[in-house]
XYZ file of C-alpha atoms in Angstrom:
613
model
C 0.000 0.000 0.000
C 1.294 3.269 -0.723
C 1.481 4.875 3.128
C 3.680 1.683 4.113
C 5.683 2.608 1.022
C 5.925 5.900 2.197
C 6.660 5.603 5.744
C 9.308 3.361 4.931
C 10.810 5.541 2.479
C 10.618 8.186 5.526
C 12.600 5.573 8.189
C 15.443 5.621 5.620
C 15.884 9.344 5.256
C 15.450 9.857 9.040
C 18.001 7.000 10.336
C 20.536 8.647 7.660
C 20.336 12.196 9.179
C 18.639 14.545 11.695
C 16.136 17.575 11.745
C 17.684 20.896 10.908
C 15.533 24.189 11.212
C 16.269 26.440 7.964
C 19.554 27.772 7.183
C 20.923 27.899 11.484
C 22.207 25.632 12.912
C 20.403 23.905 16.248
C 22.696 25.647 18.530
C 22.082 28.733 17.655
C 18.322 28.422 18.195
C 16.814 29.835 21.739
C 14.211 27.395 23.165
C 11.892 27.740 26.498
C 11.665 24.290 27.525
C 12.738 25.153 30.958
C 10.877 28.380 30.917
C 14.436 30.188 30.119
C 16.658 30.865 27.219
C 18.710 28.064 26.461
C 20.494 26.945 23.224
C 18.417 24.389 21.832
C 21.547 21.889 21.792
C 21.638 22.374 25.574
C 18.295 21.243 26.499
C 17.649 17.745 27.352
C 14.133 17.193 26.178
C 12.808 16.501 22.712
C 12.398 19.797 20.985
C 11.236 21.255 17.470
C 11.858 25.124 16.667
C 10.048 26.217 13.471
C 11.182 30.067 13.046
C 9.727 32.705 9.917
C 11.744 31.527 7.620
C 11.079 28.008 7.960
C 7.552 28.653 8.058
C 7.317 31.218 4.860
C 9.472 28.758 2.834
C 6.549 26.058 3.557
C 4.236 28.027 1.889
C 1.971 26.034 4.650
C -1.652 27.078 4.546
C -2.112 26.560 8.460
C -0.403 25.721 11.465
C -2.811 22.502 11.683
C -0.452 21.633 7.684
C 2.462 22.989 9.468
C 2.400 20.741 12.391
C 1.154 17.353 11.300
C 3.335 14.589 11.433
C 6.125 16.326 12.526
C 7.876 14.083 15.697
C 5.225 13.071 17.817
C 2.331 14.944 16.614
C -0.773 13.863 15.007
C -3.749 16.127 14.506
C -7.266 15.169 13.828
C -9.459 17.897 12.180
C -13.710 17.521 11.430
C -13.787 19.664 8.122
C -12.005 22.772 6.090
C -9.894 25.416 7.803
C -11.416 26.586 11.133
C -13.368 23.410 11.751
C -12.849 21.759 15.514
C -8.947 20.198 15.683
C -7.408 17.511 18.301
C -3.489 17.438 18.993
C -2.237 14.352 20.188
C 1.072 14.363 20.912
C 3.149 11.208 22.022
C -0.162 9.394 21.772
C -2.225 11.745 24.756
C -5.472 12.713 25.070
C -6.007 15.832 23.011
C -6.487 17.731 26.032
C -3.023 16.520 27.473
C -0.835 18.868 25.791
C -0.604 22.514 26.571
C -0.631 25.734 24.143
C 0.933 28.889 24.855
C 0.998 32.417 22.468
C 3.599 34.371 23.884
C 3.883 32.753 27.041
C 0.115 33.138 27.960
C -2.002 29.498 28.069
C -4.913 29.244 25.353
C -6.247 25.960 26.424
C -9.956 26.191 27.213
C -11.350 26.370 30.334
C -13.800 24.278 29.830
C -12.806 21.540 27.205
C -9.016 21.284 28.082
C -8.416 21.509 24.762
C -6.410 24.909 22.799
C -8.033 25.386 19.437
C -5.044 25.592 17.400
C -7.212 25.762 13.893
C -7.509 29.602 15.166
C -3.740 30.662 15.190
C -3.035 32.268 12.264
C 0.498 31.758 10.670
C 0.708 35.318 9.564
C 1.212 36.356 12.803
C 3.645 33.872 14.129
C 7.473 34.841 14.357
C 8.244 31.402 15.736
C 6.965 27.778 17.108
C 8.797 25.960 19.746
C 7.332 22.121 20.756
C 8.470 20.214 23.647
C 8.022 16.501 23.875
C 7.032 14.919 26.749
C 5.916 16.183 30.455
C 6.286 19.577 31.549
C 4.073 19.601 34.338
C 7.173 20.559 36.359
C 7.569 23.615 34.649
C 4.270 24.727 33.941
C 1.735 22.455 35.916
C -1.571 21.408 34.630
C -1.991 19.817 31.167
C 1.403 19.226 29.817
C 1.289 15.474 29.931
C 2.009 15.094 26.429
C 4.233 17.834 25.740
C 4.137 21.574 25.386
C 3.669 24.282 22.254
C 4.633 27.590 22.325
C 3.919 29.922 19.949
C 5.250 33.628 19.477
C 3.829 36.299 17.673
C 5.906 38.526 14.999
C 8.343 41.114 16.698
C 9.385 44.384 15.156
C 12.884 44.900 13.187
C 16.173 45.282 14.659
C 17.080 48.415 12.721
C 14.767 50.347 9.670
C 11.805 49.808 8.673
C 9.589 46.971 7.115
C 6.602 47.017 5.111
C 4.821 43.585 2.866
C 2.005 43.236 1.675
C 0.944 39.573 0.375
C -2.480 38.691 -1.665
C -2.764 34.915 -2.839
C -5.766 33.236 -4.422
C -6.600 29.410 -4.328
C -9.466 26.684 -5.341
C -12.573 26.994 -3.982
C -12.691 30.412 -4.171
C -10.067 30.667 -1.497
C -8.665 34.326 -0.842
C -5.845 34.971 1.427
C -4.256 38.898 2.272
C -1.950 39.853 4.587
C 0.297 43.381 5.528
C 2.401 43.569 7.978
C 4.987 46.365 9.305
C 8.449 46.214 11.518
C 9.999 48.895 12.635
C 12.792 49.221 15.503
C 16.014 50.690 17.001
C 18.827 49.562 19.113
C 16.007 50.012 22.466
C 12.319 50.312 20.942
C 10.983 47.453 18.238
C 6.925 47.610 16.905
C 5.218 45.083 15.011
C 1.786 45.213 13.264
C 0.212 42.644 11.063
C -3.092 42.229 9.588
C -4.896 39.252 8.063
C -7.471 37.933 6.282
C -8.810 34.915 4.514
C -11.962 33.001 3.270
C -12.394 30.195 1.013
C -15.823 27.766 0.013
C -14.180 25.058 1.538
C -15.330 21.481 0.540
C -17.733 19.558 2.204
C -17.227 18.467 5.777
C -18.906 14.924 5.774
C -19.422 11.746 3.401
C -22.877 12.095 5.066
C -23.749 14.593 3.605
C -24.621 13.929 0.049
C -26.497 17.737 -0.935
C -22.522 18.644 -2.220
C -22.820 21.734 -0.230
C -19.592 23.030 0.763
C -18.984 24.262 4.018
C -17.345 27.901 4.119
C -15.199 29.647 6.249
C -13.479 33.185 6.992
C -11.281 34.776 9.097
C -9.585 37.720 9.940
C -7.507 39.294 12.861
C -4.715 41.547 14.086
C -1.555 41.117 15.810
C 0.639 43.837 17.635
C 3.840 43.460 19.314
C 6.347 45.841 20.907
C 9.016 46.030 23.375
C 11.457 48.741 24.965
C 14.819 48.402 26.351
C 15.175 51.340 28.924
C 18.747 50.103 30.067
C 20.855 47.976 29.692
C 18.797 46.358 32.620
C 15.545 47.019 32.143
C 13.587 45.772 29.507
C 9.475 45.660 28.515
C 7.427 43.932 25.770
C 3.677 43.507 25.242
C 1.850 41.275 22.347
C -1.470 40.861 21.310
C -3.403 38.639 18.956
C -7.055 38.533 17.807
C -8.851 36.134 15.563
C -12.499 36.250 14.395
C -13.744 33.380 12.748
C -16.476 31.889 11.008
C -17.646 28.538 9.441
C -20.089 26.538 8.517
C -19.655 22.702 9.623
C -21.337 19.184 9.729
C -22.995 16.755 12.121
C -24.497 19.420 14.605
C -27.847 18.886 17.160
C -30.079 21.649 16.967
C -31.638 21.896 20.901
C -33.684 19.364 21.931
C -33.097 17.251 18.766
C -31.949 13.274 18.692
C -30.873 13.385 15.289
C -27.827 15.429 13.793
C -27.897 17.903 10.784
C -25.638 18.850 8.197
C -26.027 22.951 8.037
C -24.571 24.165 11.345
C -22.260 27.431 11.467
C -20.158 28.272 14.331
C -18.339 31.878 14.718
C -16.410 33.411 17.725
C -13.221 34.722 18.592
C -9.588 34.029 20.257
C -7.554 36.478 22.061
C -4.588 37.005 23.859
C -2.602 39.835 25.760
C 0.636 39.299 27.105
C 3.370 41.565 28.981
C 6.971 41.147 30.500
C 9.045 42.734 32.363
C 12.884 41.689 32.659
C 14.948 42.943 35.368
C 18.637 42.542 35.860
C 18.714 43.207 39.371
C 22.504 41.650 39.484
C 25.075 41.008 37.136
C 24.026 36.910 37.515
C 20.389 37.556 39.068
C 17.190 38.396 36.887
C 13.604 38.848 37.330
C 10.384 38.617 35.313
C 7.635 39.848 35.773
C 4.687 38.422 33.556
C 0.851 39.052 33.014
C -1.596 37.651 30.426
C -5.152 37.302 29.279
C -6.977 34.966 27.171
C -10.314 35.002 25.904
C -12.632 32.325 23.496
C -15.970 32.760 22.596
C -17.527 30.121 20.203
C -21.090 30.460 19.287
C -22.984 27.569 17.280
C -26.202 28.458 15.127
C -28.734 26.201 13.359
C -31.083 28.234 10.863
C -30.138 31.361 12.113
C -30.951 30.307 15.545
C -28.279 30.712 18.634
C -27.914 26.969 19.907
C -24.974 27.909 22.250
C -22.864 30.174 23.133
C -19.374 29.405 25.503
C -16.931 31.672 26.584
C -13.491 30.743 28.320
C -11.712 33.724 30.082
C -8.160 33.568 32.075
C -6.182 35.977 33.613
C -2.684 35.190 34.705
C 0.272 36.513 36.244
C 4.168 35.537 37.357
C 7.124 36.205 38.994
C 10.300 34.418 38.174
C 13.753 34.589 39.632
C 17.203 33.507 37.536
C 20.510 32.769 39.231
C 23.095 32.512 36.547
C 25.775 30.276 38.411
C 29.495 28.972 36.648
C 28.400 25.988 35.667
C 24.302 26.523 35.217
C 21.434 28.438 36.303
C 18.839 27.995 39.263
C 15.555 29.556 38.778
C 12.470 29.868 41.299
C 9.212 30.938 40.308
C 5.453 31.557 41.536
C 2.585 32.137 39.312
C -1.372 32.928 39.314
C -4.056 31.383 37.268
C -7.772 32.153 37.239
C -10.175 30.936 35.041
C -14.020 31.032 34.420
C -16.607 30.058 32.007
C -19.534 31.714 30.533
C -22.404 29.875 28.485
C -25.520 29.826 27.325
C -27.833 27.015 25.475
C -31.119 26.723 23.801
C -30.925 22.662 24.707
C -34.005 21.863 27.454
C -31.297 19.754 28.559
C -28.905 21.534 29.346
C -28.306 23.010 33.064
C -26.070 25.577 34.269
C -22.236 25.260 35.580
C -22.705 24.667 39.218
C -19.206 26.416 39.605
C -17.872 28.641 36.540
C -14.422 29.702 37.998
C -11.288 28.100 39.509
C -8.102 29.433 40.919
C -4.768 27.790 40.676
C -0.825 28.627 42.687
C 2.181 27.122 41.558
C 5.454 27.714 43.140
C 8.047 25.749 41.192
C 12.149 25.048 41.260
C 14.481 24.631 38.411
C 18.160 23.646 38.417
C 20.759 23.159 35.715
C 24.622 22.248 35.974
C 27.182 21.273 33.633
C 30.611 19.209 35.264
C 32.646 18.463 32.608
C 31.119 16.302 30.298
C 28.153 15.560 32.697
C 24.803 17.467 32.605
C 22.341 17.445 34.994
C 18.697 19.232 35.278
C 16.193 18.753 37.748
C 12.914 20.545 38.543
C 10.068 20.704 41.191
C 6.531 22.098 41.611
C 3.752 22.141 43.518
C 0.480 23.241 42.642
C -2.735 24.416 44.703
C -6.285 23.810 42.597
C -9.595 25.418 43.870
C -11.614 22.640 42.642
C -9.625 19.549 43.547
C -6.770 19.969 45.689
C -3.210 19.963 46.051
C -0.685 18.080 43.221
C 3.356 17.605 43.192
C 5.231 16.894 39.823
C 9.041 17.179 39.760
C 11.672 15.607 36.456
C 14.927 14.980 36.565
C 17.140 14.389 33.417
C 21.347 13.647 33.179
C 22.615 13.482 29.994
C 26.439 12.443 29.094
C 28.262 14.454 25.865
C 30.275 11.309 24.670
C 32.165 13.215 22.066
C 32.236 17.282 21.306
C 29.293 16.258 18.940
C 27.260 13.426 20.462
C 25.437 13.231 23.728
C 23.605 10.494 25.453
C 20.833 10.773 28.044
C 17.682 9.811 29.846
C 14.988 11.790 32.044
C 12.530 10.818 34.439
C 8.972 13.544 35.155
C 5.711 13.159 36.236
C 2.740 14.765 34.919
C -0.853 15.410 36.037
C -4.000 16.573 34.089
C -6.577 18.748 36.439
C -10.396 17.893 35.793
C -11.962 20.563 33.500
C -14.221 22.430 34.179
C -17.401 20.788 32.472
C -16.511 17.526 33.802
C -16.854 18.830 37.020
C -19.959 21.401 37.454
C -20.601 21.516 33.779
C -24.346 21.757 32.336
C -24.556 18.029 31.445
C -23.294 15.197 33.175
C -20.620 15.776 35.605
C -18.929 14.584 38.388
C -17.384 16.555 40.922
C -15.611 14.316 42.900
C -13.144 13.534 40.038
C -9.053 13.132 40.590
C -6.574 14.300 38.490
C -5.315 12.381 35.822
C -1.724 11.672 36.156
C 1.560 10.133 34.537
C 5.333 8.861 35.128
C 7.072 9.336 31.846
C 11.086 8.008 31.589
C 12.652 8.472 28.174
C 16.511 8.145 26.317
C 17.887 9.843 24.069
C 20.843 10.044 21.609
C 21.949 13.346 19.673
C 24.108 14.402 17.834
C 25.352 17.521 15.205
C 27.967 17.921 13.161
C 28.633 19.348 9.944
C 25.065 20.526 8.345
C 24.163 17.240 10.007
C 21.861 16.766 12.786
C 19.908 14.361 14.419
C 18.433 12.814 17.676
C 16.402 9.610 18.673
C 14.386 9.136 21.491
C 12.887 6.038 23.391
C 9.998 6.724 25.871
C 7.381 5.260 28.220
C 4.224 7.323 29.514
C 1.929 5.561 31.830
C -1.157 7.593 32.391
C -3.294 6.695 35.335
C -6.672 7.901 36.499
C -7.824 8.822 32.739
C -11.683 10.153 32.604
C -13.967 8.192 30.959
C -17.543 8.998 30.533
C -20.977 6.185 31.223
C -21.957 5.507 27.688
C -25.626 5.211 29.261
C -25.802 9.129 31.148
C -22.233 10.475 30.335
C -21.338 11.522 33.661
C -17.165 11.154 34.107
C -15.434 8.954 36.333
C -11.784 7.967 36.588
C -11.354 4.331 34.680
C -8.783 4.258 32.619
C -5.392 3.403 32.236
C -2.911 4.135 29.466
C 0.586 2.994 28.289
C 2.056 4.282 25.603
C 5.888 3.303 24.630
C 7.036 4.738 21.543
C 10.443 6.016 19.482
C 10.848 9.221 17.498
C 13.738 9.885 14.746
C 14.200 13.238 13.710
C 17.025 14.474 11.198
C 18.122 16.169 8.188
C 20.818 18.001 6.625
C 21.443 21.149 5.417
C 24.179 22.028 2.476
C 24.421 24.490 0.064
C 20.854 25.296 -1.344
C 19.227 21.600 -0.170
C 17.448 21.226 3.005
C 15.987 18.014 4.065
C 13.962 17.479 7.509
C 12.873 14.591 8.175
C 10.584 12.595 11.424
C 9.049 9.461 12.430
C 7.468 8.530 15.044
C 6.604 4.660 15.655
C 4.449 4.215 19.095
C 1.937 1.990 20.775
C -0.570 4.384 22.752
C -2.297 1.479 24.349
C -5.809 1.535 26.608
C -4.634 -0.685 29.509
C -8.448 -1.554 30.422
C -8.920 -2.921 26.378
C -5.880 -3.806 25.132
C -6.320 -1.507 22.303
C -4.795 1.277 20.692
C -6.385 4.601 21.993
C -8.494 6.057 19.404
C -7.376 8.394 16.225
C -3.641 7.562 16.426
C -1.273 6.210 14.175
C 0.827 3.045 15.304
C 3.438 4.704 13.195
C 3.231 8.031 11.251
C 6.286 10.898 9.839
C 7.331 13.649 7.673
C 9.342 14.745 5.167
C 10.495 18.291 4.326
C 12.541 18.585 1.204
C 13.782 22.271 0.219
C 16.016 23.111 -2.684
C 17.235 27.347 -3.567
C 18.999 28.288 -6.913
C 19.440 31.330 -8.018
C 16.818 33.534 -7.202
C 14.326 30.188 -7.270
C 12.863 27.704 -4.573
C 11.914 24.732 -5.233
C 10.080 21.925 -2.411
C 7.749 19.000 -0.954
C 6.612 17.642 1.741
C 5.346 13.940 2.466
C 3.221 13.570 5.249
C 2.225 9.731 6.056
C 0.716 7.718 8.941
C -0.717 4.535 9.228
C -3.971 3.337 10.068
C -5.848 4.156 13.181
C -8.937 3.210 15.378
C -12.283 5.312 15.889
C -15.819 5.280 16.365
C -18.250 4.865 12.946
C -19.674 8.114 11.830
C -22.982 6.476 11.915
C -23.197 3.742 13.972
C -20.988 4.806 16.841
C -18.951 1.359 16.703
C -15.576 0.274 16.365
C -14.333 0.918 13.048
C -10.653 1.624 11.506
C -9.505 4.504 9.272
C -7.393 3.486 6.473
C -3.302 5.263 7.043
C -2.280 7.837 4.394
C 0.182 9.396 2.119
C -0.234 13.221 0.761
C 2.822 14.972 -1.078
C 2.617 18.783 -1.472
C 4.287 20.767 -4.249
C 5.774 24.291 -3.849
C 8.005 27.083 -5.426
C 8.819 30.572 -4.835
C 10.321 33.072 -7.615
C 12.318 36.112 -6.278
C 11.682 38.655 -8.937
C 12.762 41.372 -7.745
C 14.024 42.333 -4.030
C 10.834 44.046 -3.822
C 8.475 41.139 -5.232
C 8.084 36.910 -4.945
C 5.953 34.907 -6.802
C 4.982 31.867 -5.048
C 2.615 28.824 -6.180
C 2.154 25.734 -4.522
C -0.123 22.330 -4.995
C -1.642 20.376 -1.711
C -2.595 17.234 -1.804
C -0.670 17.289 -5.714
C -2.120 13.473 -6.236
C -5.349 14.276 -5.246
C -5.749 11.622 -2.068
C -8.911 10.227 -0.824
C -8.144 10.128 2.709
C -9.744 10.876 6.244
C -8.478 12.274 9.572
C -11.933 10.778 11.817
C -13.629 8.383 10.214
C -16.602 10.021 8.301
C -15.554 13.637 8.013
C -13.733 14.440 4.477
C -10.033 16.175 4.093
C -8.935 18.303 1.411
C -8.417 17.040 -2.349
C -5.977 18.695 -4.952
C -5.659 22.303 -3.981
C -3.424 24.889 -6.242
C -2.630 28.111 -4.431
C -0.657 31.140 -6.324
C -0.130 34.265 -4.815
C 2.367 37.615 -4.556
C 4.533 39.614 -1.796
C 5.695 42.770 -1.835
C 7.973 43.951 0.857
C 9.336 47.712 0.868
């Protein structure tokens, strides 16, 4: 079958190289895994950075195309752009991995879940992904790993001004302009977006071959002030207003679904720092951040529901730089609450809308010799369900100036949401956490345009919430294992660029025996990139192998077929002022699905034009 061809053509690539990020080279990239500037080559943990260029040389339509099947990541979405997504990474729960926009978390209050289908790539400077727990760092939700995205920031020196306009099938539109400005002390970005299409239609149910629609547009603002050489501010902000039409909605108080259903809303964020360097080797941060969601759903012009998510955070960190590492100590604030609203006759009210959560947390790092060692602790206080401790602890040996060898031990927890809890449905308040013990090991190694790392690890997950199939109240059932290996590599020479991953797991229900639903046993990607002259040439293979879900219609156990989808692209530098750029997704036109019943995107040819001044 051709995704077994595929993924075996991907094995080969990765075991012959290792994941390079544009034209720099992986140290030279600054990560926050351990919630500080590091060079990525320093950090123990699994990490991807995707920076501008990487991301404007995809010529990716989305961060939901720019993400999939990269190491450990899967992502299921029900329809065109803007319809619902679920990340899995390392085989979690989709609500087991947390999202961040400039430091601030966009995971709803209420699902668990971050809609990532709503962060547009216009505004994003850069994308940073940690594999594997975090809870030590950061505390709830970061079972599976962590994503951080951060918005556009202005220019070093001069100014910036671009312009971009593209145009795509079904009637897809995309415009963008953006400016950067800056100075040794003061840099200002702005960026505005837009984009709509007809979209295709979002189920094989649905037969009428009406497509289901979408738009969006937003705004994105970032600046930052150096006052002194020890004293330094920034603020961001991001907006995104959205709307679609979708599939397979229940008007209130109906049994049966329907195929016309539109859903609009918003995301938000606001974020602010401030960096102090109260000593030559002591600094403080100050942070604050806000978050906002609103998704409404309609049916015939009717409101059905409407749910908001609001947060409001704020922290205080402190960084001891020492001779051979750093210590850091930090406290932070969290509050969130819901809003909602529903036509349903079923449907109650939240019995609680708000929680608070406290985390103090510890972070140490030390280098003797050829040893490295990293360790970190945290203790969190919930509102709604107590009192949870996660620490990690990770030694790695550098066998040679460009090979290192290591393994890590975390834990991980997963705080009820709240719906589960006092939501308008079924609920449960008397639910635990979920939690997990994660150990992993790791070779990497870089040298020479190549790099490259793999990594072995085991996640048990313990206390997983399960809902009554009869009243679908939640209770704490399940257990999950899920062993698994990633490859990443690539190599980087001249004009050519490869990046390649695969990831091979077995995310396994411990109560079943079966593979957890909508994952891969084994799934990858390749990135191939090629510049000449004032010409860019590349693909992209994106493959996974079958996986396990519920029938569309009868709600049973059913399997999705696995997948293979190759996308063309190439850029034209006319001028210094002017690209051309054109690009083909899916180029062989697959018939594929991401949840069983719900349709994915055939052929699509995209041309478009930047200007930058």
């Amino acid at each position: 079958m051709l995704h077994k061809k595929n993924l075996l053509w991907l094995a080969l690539v990765v075991a012959g190289g290792a994941q390079a990020q544009g034209d720099q080279r992986l140290s030279d990239l600054q990560v926050t895994a351990n919630r500080l500037p590091q060079s990525q080559s320093d950090v123990l943990a699994s990490t991807t950075v995707i920076d501008r260029d990487d991301i404007e040389r995809s010529q990716a339509g989305s961060i939901i195309d720019l993400l999939q099947g990269r190491a450990g990541i899967e992502i299921a979405q029900s329809g065109p752009p803007g319809t619902l997504s679920s990340l899995f990474m390392r085989g979690t729960e989709s609500d087991h991995s947390l999202v961040l926009v400039d430091g601030v978390r966009i995971n709803s209050a209420t699902s668990g879940g971050a809609s990532l289908e709503m962060l547009p790539l216009e505004a994003i400077e850069r994308i940073e992904i940690v594999r594997g727990p975090r809870a030590a760092a950061y505390g709830a939700d970061a079972i599976g790993g962590v994503i951080q995205v951060f918005t556009r920031r202005g220019a070093a020196t001069g100014t910036q001004v671009g312009l971009k306009a593209s145009a795509g099938s079904d009637s897809t539109q995309r415009q963008s302009a953006w400016v950067a400005t800056g100075d040794d002390d003061t840099r200002l970005n702005a960026s505005l977006f837009h984009r709509d299409g007809d979209g295709f239609n979002a189920t094989q149910a649905d037969d009428s071959g009406e497509r289901d629609g979408f738009e969006r547009a937003g705004a994105q603002l970032g600046l930052s002030h150096r006052f002194n050489d020890d004293v330094e501010v920034s603020v961001n902000a991001l907006r995104q207003n959205f709307e679609g039409e979708y599939d397979n909605c229940y008007p209130a108080g109906a049994f049966t679904p329907t195929q016309d259903c539109v859903t609009k809303g918003y995301l938000q964020s606001f974020g602010g720092q401030l960096d102090v360097q109260l000593q030559p080797d002591w600094q403080m941060s100050i942070t604050a951040g806000h978050f906002d969601e609103q998704r409404e759903e309609r049916y015939a012009g009717e409101r059905q529901s409407l749910i908001e998510s609001h947060r409001d955070e704020v922290g205080l960190q402190h960084r001891f730089t020492r001779d051979n590492g750093v210590d850091v100590l930090g406290i932070d604030y969290r509050h969130d609450s819901v809003d909602f609203d529903s036509a349903s006759p079923y449907a109650g009210d939240y019995v609680r809308d708000s929680r608070e959560n406290i985390g103090i947390y510890a972070m140490m790092q030390r280098t003797y010799g050829a040893h490295e060692v990293s360790g970190s602790l945290r203790h969190d206080d919930d509102s709604l369900f107590g009192d949870e401790t996660t620490g990690s602890l990770g030694y790695a040996y550098r066998l040679t100036p460009y090979q290192r060898l290591g393994a890590s031990v975390s834990t991980a927890y997963k705080a009820p949401n709240l719906i589960d809890l006092y939501g308008p449905y079924g609920t449960n308040p008397d639910l635990d956490a979920e939690t997990a013990e994660n150990l992993e090991a790791f070779w990497a190694y870089e040298r020479d345009g190549w790099q490259g790392r793999v990594t072995v690890f085991d996640n048990r997950i313990d206390d997983l919430i399960g809902y009554d199939p009869m009243t679908s109240i939640p209770y704490n059932v399940d257990e999950a294992r899920i062993r698994g290996v990633e490859l990443s590599g690539g190599w980087q020479s001249g004009g050519l660029t490869l990046n390649a991953s695969l990831t091979h797991q077995n995310p396994e229900d411990r109560q079943t025996g079966e593979r957890l639903q909508r994952r891969a046993r084994t799934f990858g990607r390749l990135d191939a990139d090629y510049a000449v002259a004032d010409w860019t040439f590349g693909a992209t293979l994106r493959a996974a192998g079958d996986r396990h879900d519920s029938d569309f219609v009868t709600y049973g156990d059913t399997t999705v077929a696995g997948y293979g989808v190759v996308d063309l692209r190439t850029a034209w530098q006319v001028t210094s002022m002017i690209e051309l750029s054109a690009k083909v997704e899916n180029a062989f036109d697959k018939e594929y699905q991401l949840i069983d019943g719900y349709n994915t995107q055939d052929r699509y040819v995209e041309g478009g034009v930047t200007l930058r001044f």
